[in-house]
Coordinates of C-alpha atoms in Angstrom, one line a residue:
M54 CA 106.4 130.0 149.5
V55 CA 103.2 128.6 148.0
I56 CA 102.1 125.2 148.4
G57 CA 99.8 124.4 145.5
A58 CA 99.4 125.5 142.0
G59 CA 95.7 125.7 142.1
M60 CA 93.5 128.7 141.1
G61 CA 94.1 130.8 144.3
G62 CA 97.8 129.6 144.4
L63 CA 98.6 131.1 141.1
V64 CA 97.0 134.4 141.6
L65 CA 98.9 134.6 144.8
A66 CA 102.2 134.1 143.1
R67 CA 101.5 136.7 140.3
G68 CA 100.0 139.3 142.7
L69 CA 103.5 139.0 144.9
R70 CA 106.0 138.6 141.8
N71 CA 104.3 141.7 140.3
A72 CA 105.1 143.6 143.6
G73 CA 108.7 142.7 143.5
I74 CA 108.5 140.0 146.1
E75 CA 110.3 136.8 145.6
V76 CA 108.1 133.5 145.4
M77 CA 108.5 129.8 144.7
V78 CA 105.3 127.7 144.2
H79 CA 105.7 124.0 145.1
E80 CA 103.2 121.9 143.1
R81 CA 102.7 118.1 143.3
D82 CA 101.5 117.7 139.9
T83 CA 103.9 117.4 137.0
A84 CA 102.3 119.9 134.7
L85 CA 99.3 122.5 135.1
E86 CA 97.1 120.6 132.7
H87 CA 97.3 117.5 135.0
T88 CA 94.2 118.3 136.7
G89 CA 90.9 116.7 137.9
G90 CA 87.6 118.5 137.5
Y91 CA 85.5 120.0 135.0
R92 CA 84.3 123.5 134.5
L93 CA 84.2 126.5 137.0
H94 CA 82.3 129.3 137.6
M95 CA 83.9 132.9 138.5
S96 CA 81.7 135.2 140.3
P97 CA 81.8 138.9 139.7
A98 CA 84.1 139.5 142.7
A99 CA 86.6 136.7 141.0
V100 CA 86.6 138.3 137.7
D101 CA 87.0 141.8 139.0
V102 CA 90.4 140.2 140.8
L103 CA 91.4 138.4 137.8
R104 CA 90.9 141.9 135.5
R105 CA 93.0 143.5 138.2
R106 CA 95.8 140.9 139.0
L107 CA 96.2 139.5 135.4
P108 CA 98.3 141.2 132.7
P109 CA 95.7 142.4 129.9
P110 CA 96.6 139.9 127.4
V111 CA 96.4 137.0 129.6
F112 CA 93.0 138.4 131.2
Q113 CA 91.7 138.8 127.4
A114 CA 92.6 135.2 126.8
V115 CA 90.8 134.1 129.9
L116 CA 87.7 135.8 128.9
A117 CA 88.1 134.5 125.2
S118 CA 88.4 130.9 126.9
G119 CA 85.2 130.9 128.7
T120 CA 81.8 131.7 127.9
R121 CA 79.9 135.0 127.4
P122 CA 77.7 136.4 130.2
E123 CA 74.5 135.5 128.4
S124 CA 75.4 131.9 128.8
F125 CA 74.5 132.3 132.5
R126 CA 71.3 134.3 132.6
Q127 CA 69.3 132.1 134.8
F128 CA 69.4 129.0 137.2
G129 CA 67.0 126.5 136.2
V130 CA 65.1 124.0 138.2
L131 CA 63.8 121.0 136.1
D132 CA 61.7 118.0 136.9
H133 CA 63.0 114.3 135.8
R134 CA 61.5 115.1 132.2
L135 CA 63.6 118.0 132.1
R136 CA 61.0 120.4 131.9
Q137 CA 61.7 123.5 133.5
V138 CA 59.4 124.3 136.4
A139 CA 61.3 127.1 138.1
R140 CA 64.0 129.9 136.9
I141 CA 66.1 131.9 138.9
P142 CA 67.3 135.1 136.8
R143 CA 70.9 135.9 137.6
G144 CA 70.2 139.6 138.3
H145 CA 72.2 142.4 137.8
D146 CA 75.3 141.7 140.0
G147 CA 78.1 141.7 137.6
E148 CA 80.2 139.8 135.2
H149 CA 80.1 135.9 135.6
L150 CA 82.8 133.8 133.7
M151 CA 82.2 130.0 133.1
I152 CA 85.5 128.5 132.1
G153 CA 87.1 125.0 131.9
R154 CA 89.3 124.1 134.7
V155 CA 92.4 123.2 132.8
A156 CA 92.3 126.2 130.6
L157 CA 92.0 128.6 133.4
R158 CA 94.9 126.9 135.3
R159 CA 97.1 127.0 132.4
L160 CA 96.3 130.5 131.8
L161 CA 96.9 131.7 135.4
G162 CA 100.2 130.1 135.0
H163 CA 101.4 131.9 131.8
D164 CA 104.8 133.0 132.2
L165 CA 105.1 131.8 135.9
T166 CA 107.0 128.4 135.0
E167 CA 110.1 129.7 136.1
V168 CA 108.7 130.1 139.6
I169 CA 106.7 126.8 139.8
R170 CA 108.6 123.6 140.9
F171 CA 106.6 120.8 139.5
G172 CA 106.6 117.0 141.1
S173 CA 107.3 118.9 144.5
E174 CA 105.1 117.1 147.0
F175 CA 105.0 118.7 150.4
T176 CA 105.7 116.6 153.3
G177 CA 106.2 118.9 156.5
L178 CA 106.5 122.1 158.0
G179 CA 109.1 123.5 160.5
H180 CA 109.3 127.2 162.5
N181 CA 112.7 128.7 162.7
A182 CA 114.2 131.1 165.2
D183 CA 114.5 133.6 162.9
G184 CA 110.8 133.8 162.2
T185 CA 111.1 131.9 158.6
V186 CA 109.3 128.6 158.1
T187 CA 111.1 125.6 156.2
A188 CA 109.1 123.2 154.2
T189 CA 110.4 119.6 153.6
F190 CA 109.5 117.7 150.2
A191 CA 108.9 113.8 149.4
D192 CA 112.3 113.8 147.6
G193 CA 114.3 115.0 150.7
T194 CA 114.6 118.7 149.4
R195 CA 113.9 121.4 151.8
D196 CA 112.9 125.4 151.2
T197 CA 113.1 128.2 153.5
A198 CA 110.8 131.5 153.4
D199 CA 109.5 134.3 155.2
V200 CA 106.1 133.4 154.6
L201 CA 104.4 130.2 153.5
V202 CA 101.1 129.9 152.4
G203 CA 99.3 126.3 152.1
A204 CA 97.0 126.5 148.7
D205 CA 96.9 122.5 148.5
G206 CA 93.4 121.6 148.7
A207 CA 90.7 120.3 150.9
R208 CA 93.1 117.6 152.5
S209 CA 95.7 120.2 153.0
R210 CA 98.9 118.9 154.5
V211 CA 99.9 122.6 155.2
V212 CA 96.7 123.0 157.5
A213 CA 97.3 119.7 159.2
A214 CA 100.9 120.7 160.1
L215 CA 99.4 124.1 161.6
A216 CA 96.4 122.8 163.2
G217 CA 97.3 119.4 164.2
T218 CA 94.5 118.0 162.1
C219 CA 92.8 118.7 158.7
T220 CA 89.8 121.1 159.3
A221 CA 87.5 119.8 156.5
R222 CA 85.4 116.8 157.3
K223 CA 84.6 114.2 154.4
L224 CA 80.7 114.4 153.7
K225 CA 78.3 111.5 153.4
A226 CA 77.3 113.3 150.2
F227 CA 79.3 112.9 147.1
G228 CA 79.3 113.3 143.3
L229 CA 79.6 111.4 140.3
A230 CA 80.1 113.7 137.2
G231 CA 81.2 113.5 133.6
K232 CA 80.9 115.3 130.2
A233 CA 79.4 114.2 126.9
L234 CA 80.7 116.0 123.9
L235 CA 78.1 118.1 121.9
S236 CA 76.7 116.3 119.0
T237 CA 73.8 116.7 116.8
E238 CA 71.9 114.2 118.5
I239 CA 72.3 115.8 121.8
R240 CA 71.7 119.4 120.7
S241 CA 68.5 118.2 118.9
D242 CA 66.3 117.9 122.0
M243 CA 68.4 119.6 124.6
P244 CA 66.5 121.2 127.3
S245 CA 66.1 125.0 126.1
A246 CA 66.6 125.8 130.0
L247 CA 70.4 124.9 129.5
R248 CA 70.8 127.6 126.7
H249 CA 70.3 130.1 129.5
G250 CA 72.5 128.8 132.3
P251 CA 72.9 125.8 134.5
A252 CA 70.3 123.8 136.0
F253 CA 69.3 121.3 138.8
A254 CA 67.0 118.7 137.6
I255 CA 65.1 116.6 140.7
A256 CA 63.2 113.5 140.6
P257 CA 59.9 112.7 142.8
T258 CA 62.4 110.5 144.6
G259 CA 64.8 113.4 145.5
T260 CA 67.5 112.3 143.0
A261 CA 69.2 115.4 141.5
V262 CA 71.6 115.8 138.7
F263 CA 73.4 119.2 137.8
L264 CA 73.6 120.1 134.4
T265 CA 75.2 122.8 132.2
L266 CA 76.2 123.5 128.8
H267 CA 79.5 124.3 127.9
D268 CA 80.1 125.9 124.4
P269 CA 82.6 128.6 124.3
A270 CA 83.2 128.1 120.7
A271 CA 79.6 129.5 120.3
T272 CA 79.6 132.1 122.9
A273 CA 83.1 133.2 123.3
P274 CA 84.4 136.3 121.4
A275 CA 86.4 135.4 118.4
P276 CA 90.4 136.0 119.0
Q277 CA 91.8 138.8 117.7
A278 CA 94.9 138.6 115.4
H279 CA 96.9 141.0 117.4
Q280 CA 95.9 138.8 120.8
R281 CA 99.4 138.1 122.4
V282 CA 98.2 135.2 124.5
S283 CA 96.3 132.7 122.6
P284 CA 92.9 131.4 124.4
I285 CA 92.3 127.7 125.2
V286 CA 88.9 127.0 123.7
E287 CA 87.8 123.7 124.7
G288 CA 84.8 121.8 122.4
G289 CA 81.8 122.2 123.5
Y290 CA 80.2 119.2 126.2
V291 CA 77.2 119.0 128.3
L292 CA 78.2 118.7 132.0
W293 CA 76.5 116.7 134.2
S294 CA 77.0 115.4 138.0
V295 CA 74.6 113.4 140.0
V296 CA 74.5 114.4 143.6
V297 CA 74.3 111.5 146.0
P298 CA 73.3 112.5 149.2
D299 CA 74.1 109.1 150.9
P300 CA 76.1 106.1 149.9
A301 CA 73.2 103.9 151.0
A302 CA 71.3 105.7 148.1
L303 CA 73.6 103.7 145.4
S304 CA 73.3 100.2 145.4
V305 CA 75.9 99.9 142.4
A306 CA 79.6 100.0 144.1
T307 CA 81.9 102.8 143.2
T308 CA 85.4 103.7 143.8
A309 CA 86.8 107.4 143.7
G310 CA 89.0 107.9 140.7
H311 CA 88.7 108.7 137.1
G312 CA 87.7 106.5 134.3
R313 CA 85.9 103.6 136.0
P314 CA 83.0 102.3 134.0
D315 CA 81.1 101.8 137.2
V316 CA 80.7 105.6 137.5
L317 CA 78.2 105.5 134.2
A318 CA 76.7 102.5 135.6
S319 CA 75.7 103.9 138.8
A320 CA 74.7 107.2 137.3
R321 CA 72.5 105.1 135.0
H322 CA 70.7 103.3 137.9
L323 CA 70.3 106.5 139.9
L324 CA 69.0 108.4 136.8
T325 CA 66.3 105.5 136.0
G326 CA 62.9 107.2 135.3
F327 CA 64.8 110.4 133.9
A328 CA 64.0 111.6 130.2
P329 CA 65.6 109.5 127.4
W330 CA 67.9 112.8 126.5
M331 CA 69.5 112.4 130.0
H332 CA 70.6 108.8 129.1
R333 CA 71.6 109.6 125.7
V334 CA 74.0 112.0 127.6
L335 CA 75.4 109.3 129.6
D336 CA 75.7 107.1 126.7
R337 CA 77.8 109.7 125.0
T338 CA 79.8 110.1 128.0
D339 CA 83.5 108.7 127.7
P340 CA 84.1 106.6 130.7
A341 CA 87.4 108.2 131.0
Q342 CA 85.8 111.7 131.4
A343 CA 83.6 110.2 134.3
S344 CA 84.6 110.6 138.0
R345 CA 83.4 109.9 141.3
F346 CA 84.2 113.0 143.5
D347 CA 84.2 112.8 147.5
Y348 CA 82.8 116.4 149.2
Y349 CA 84.6 117.8 152.1
A350 CA 83.6 121.0 154.0
A351 CA 84.7 122.9 156.7
D352 CA 82.7 123.8 159.8
P353 CA 81.1 127.3 158.9
E354 CA 80.5 127.4 162.9
A355 CA 84.1 126.7 163.8
D356 CA 87.4 128.9 164.0
L357 CA 88.6 128.2 160.0
T358 CA 92.1 129.0 161.2
P359 CA 92.8 127.4 164.7
W360 CA 96.3 127.8 165.0
Q361 CA 98.5 130.4 166.4
S362 CA 99.5 133.3 164.0
G363 CA 102.7 133.1 162.7
A364 CA 104.5 133.1 159.5
A365 CA 102.2 130.8 157.7
T366 CA 98.5 130.4 156.7
A367 CA 96.3 128.8 154.1
L368 CA 93.8 129.9 151.4
G369 CA 91.1 128.3 149.3
D370 CA 89.8 124.8 150.2
A371 CA 93.0 124.4 152.1
V372 CA 91.2 126.7 154.9
H373 CA 87.6 126.6 153.9
A374 CA 86.6 123.6 152.0
M375 CA 83.2 123.9 150.4
P376 CA 81.4 121.1 148.2
P377 CA 80.9 122.1 144.5
T378 CA 77.1 122.5 145.1
G379 CA 77.5 126.2 145.7
G380 CA 79.7 126.8 142.6
Q381 CA 81.8 129.1 144.6
G382 CA 85.0 127.0 145.6
A383 CA 87.4 128.6 143.0
S384 CA 86.1 132.0 143.3
T385 CA 86.5 132.2 146.8
A386 CA 90.0 131.1 146.7
I387 CA 90.9 133.8 144.1
R388 CA 89.4 136.2 146.3
D389 CA 91.6 135.0 149.2
A390 CA 94.7 135.3 147.0
D391 CA 93.7 138.9 146.4
L392 CA 93.1 139.7 150.0
L393 CA 96.5 138.1 150.8
I394 CA 98.3 139.9 148.1
R395 CA 97.0 143.2 149.4
Q396 CA 98.1 142.5 153.2
L397 CA 101.9 141.2 152.1
T398 CA 102.4 143.8 149.7
A399 CA 101.3 146.3 152.3
L400 CA 103.5 144.8 154.8
H401 CA 106.4 144.9 152.4
G402 CA 106.0 148.5 151.3
G403 CA 105.7 149.8 154.7
A404 CA 109.1 148.1 155.6
G405 CA 111.0 150.0 152.9
S406 CA 111.7 150.2 149.1
H407 CA 113.2 146.8 149.2
P408 CA 111.6 143.5 147.9
F409 CA 111.1 140.1 149.8
T410 CA 114.5 138.9 148.7
G411 CA 114.5 135.7 150.6
P412 CA 115.5 134.2 154.1
G413 CA 118.6 135.3 155.6
T414 CA 119.9 137.8 157.9
N415 CA 120.2 141.0 156.0
R416 CA 117.0 141.6 154.6
P417 CA 116.2 145.5 155.0
G418 CA 112.7 144.6 153.1
I419 CA 111.5 141.9 155.7
P420 CA 110.0 143.2 158.8
G421 CA 109.6 139.5 160.0
G422 CA 108.5 138.3 163.4
A423 CA 105.3 140.3 164.8
P424 CA 104.5 142.2 161.8
V425 CA 104.1 139.2 159.6
A426 CA 102.1 137.4 162.1
A427 CA 99.9 140.6 162.3
A428 CA 99.4 140.6 158.3
L429 CA 98.6 137.2 158.2
H430 CA 96.1 137.2 161.2
A431 CA 94.5 140.4 159.6
Y432 CA 94.0 138.5 156.5
Q433 CA 92.8 135.4 158.2
R434 CA 90.1 137.5 160.0
S435 CA 88.9 139.3 156.8
M436 CA 88.6 136.2 154.8
T437 CA 86.0 134.8 157.1
R438 CA 83.6 137.6 156.2
Y439 CA 83.0 136.4 152.7
A440 CA 84.3 132.5 153.1
V441 CA 82.0 131.5 155.9
P442 CA 78.6 132.7 153.8
A443 CA 79.8 130.9 150.8
L444 CA 80.5 127.9 152.6
R445 CA 77.1 127.7 154.4
E446 CA 75.3 128.7 150.8
S447 CA 77.2 125.6 149.4
L448 CA 76.1 123.3 152.0
Q449 CA 72.5 124.5 151.7
P450 CA 71.6 122.4 148.9
L451 CA 72.7 119.0 150.2
R452 CA 70.5 119.8 153.3
W453 CA 67.6 120.6 150.9
Q454 CA 68.2 117.5 149.2
R455 CA 68.8 115.5 152.5
R456 CA 65.3 116.7 153.6
L457 CA 63.2 115.6 150.3
T458 CA 64.8 112.4 150.2
S459 CA 63.4 111.5 153.8
P460 CA 60.8 109.0 154.1
L461 CA 58.3 111.8 155.4
A462 CA 59.1 114.4 152.8
R463 CA 59.6 112.4 149.6
P464 CA 55.6 112.2 149.2
L465 CA 55.5 116.1 149.2
L466 CA 58.3 116.7 146.3
P467 CA 55.8 116.7 143.4
A468 CA 53.6 119.0 145.1
V469 CA 56.8 121.3 146.1
L470 CA 57.9 121.1 142.3
A471 CA 54.4 121.9 141.2
I472 CA 53.9 125.1 143.4
T473 CA 57.2 126.0 142.5
G474 CA 56.4 126.1 138.8
T475 CA 53.4 127.7 139.3
V476 CA 55.5 130.8 141.2
S477 CA 57.7 130.6 138.0
R478 CA 55.0 130.8 135.6
L479 CA 53.5 133.9 137.1
R480 CA 57.2 135.6 137.2
R481 CA 57.5 134.7 133.5
T482 CA 56.0 137.8 132.2
A483 CA 59.2 139.6 133.2
P484 CA 61.8 139.8 130.7
L485 CA 65.2 138.1 131.5
P486 CA 67.8 140.5 132.9
Q487 CA 70.4 141.6 130.3
P488 CA 74.4 140.8 131.0
S489 CA 75.9 143.4 132.7
G490 CA 79.4 142.3 132.2
Q491 CA 81.7 144.2 129.6
G492 CA 84.2 142.7 127.0
A493 CA 83.2 139.0 127.9

């Protein structure tokens, strides 16, 4: 049983079903497209998981719905006038993919709707004498399974039931985000750095805004006539996100949620003094597409899974919540799913040729008890090896920004940007690395 049909939960469900293991996903939303958020970055490790775990037609549709590797050749650092002062080449680390959250979620759920129970809100967890677990839901229904996996996000109710409290803390920092549809006006004087990858623009005051161009229609491969699964290609837009290091930095009140005009007013206030193009982007942003996002994070120095090993565990933000400043949350959840698939299918295969068939007493394919607990414990131990570094890297930009906005450091920021720009110019004699991905 999987609680949550996010990216990790859907990959997990598909991998288990492909192995002949019965799976049911409980999702609070009423449809896959009913989700917040904007664009996701798939790391090379996550792209590799998708290639292995998705049917080839679905994987090809995912590639055709995102942007090609050349759209992420570097990460730029800009000043508040949107002039590039530094660039970080992507390097030859594998195939990256940038794709809209709704598009990816819908494609991951392709042909899975029969195992997803929509509108099913998890409320409680019970452990049974036979080693199974029973979940209760807001509508009064119950479901029992041999293994339960919480894939229900940073405020995970599954983790709260296992650990006694949520392991993610709400950070002081939060984000204001939106997207402006590409138009002739937006394209005409767009910073050239955005054509090569995302960028972080920093003002002398320490105010920072993340910018990225999403234009899959221009960079994704054209759908093939024989393609069995249709790609979901979004219209082009510029995604922006102001990183607010502390509520005190914002004098215009904002309330968490979507479509509130005060989000745009707050962004305009924070970005006072930025280049006119930045304000045209804000003017072209539909208020219904603007949101305030709270940031949550687990403690990288603490035990991410502080509960006794049993028949329940968690993945993704449910167990290692990280702010979006690292662009690693969805990719890490997908890696979790892959690791958990390997553990459960190995357990299933080692128990005999019978698939998991659901709770009951006559289940020759279910080892139950200690073997299940050992498999989940092994998953949890292995998961921390990559999740903790990703969590630390995601928190680092917030630490940098907090230091740069301190009264002592603020006068030094222009000099830091100038030095960074000088180093970057010295490196520009080297050509940009060529994309190493195949078939994106």
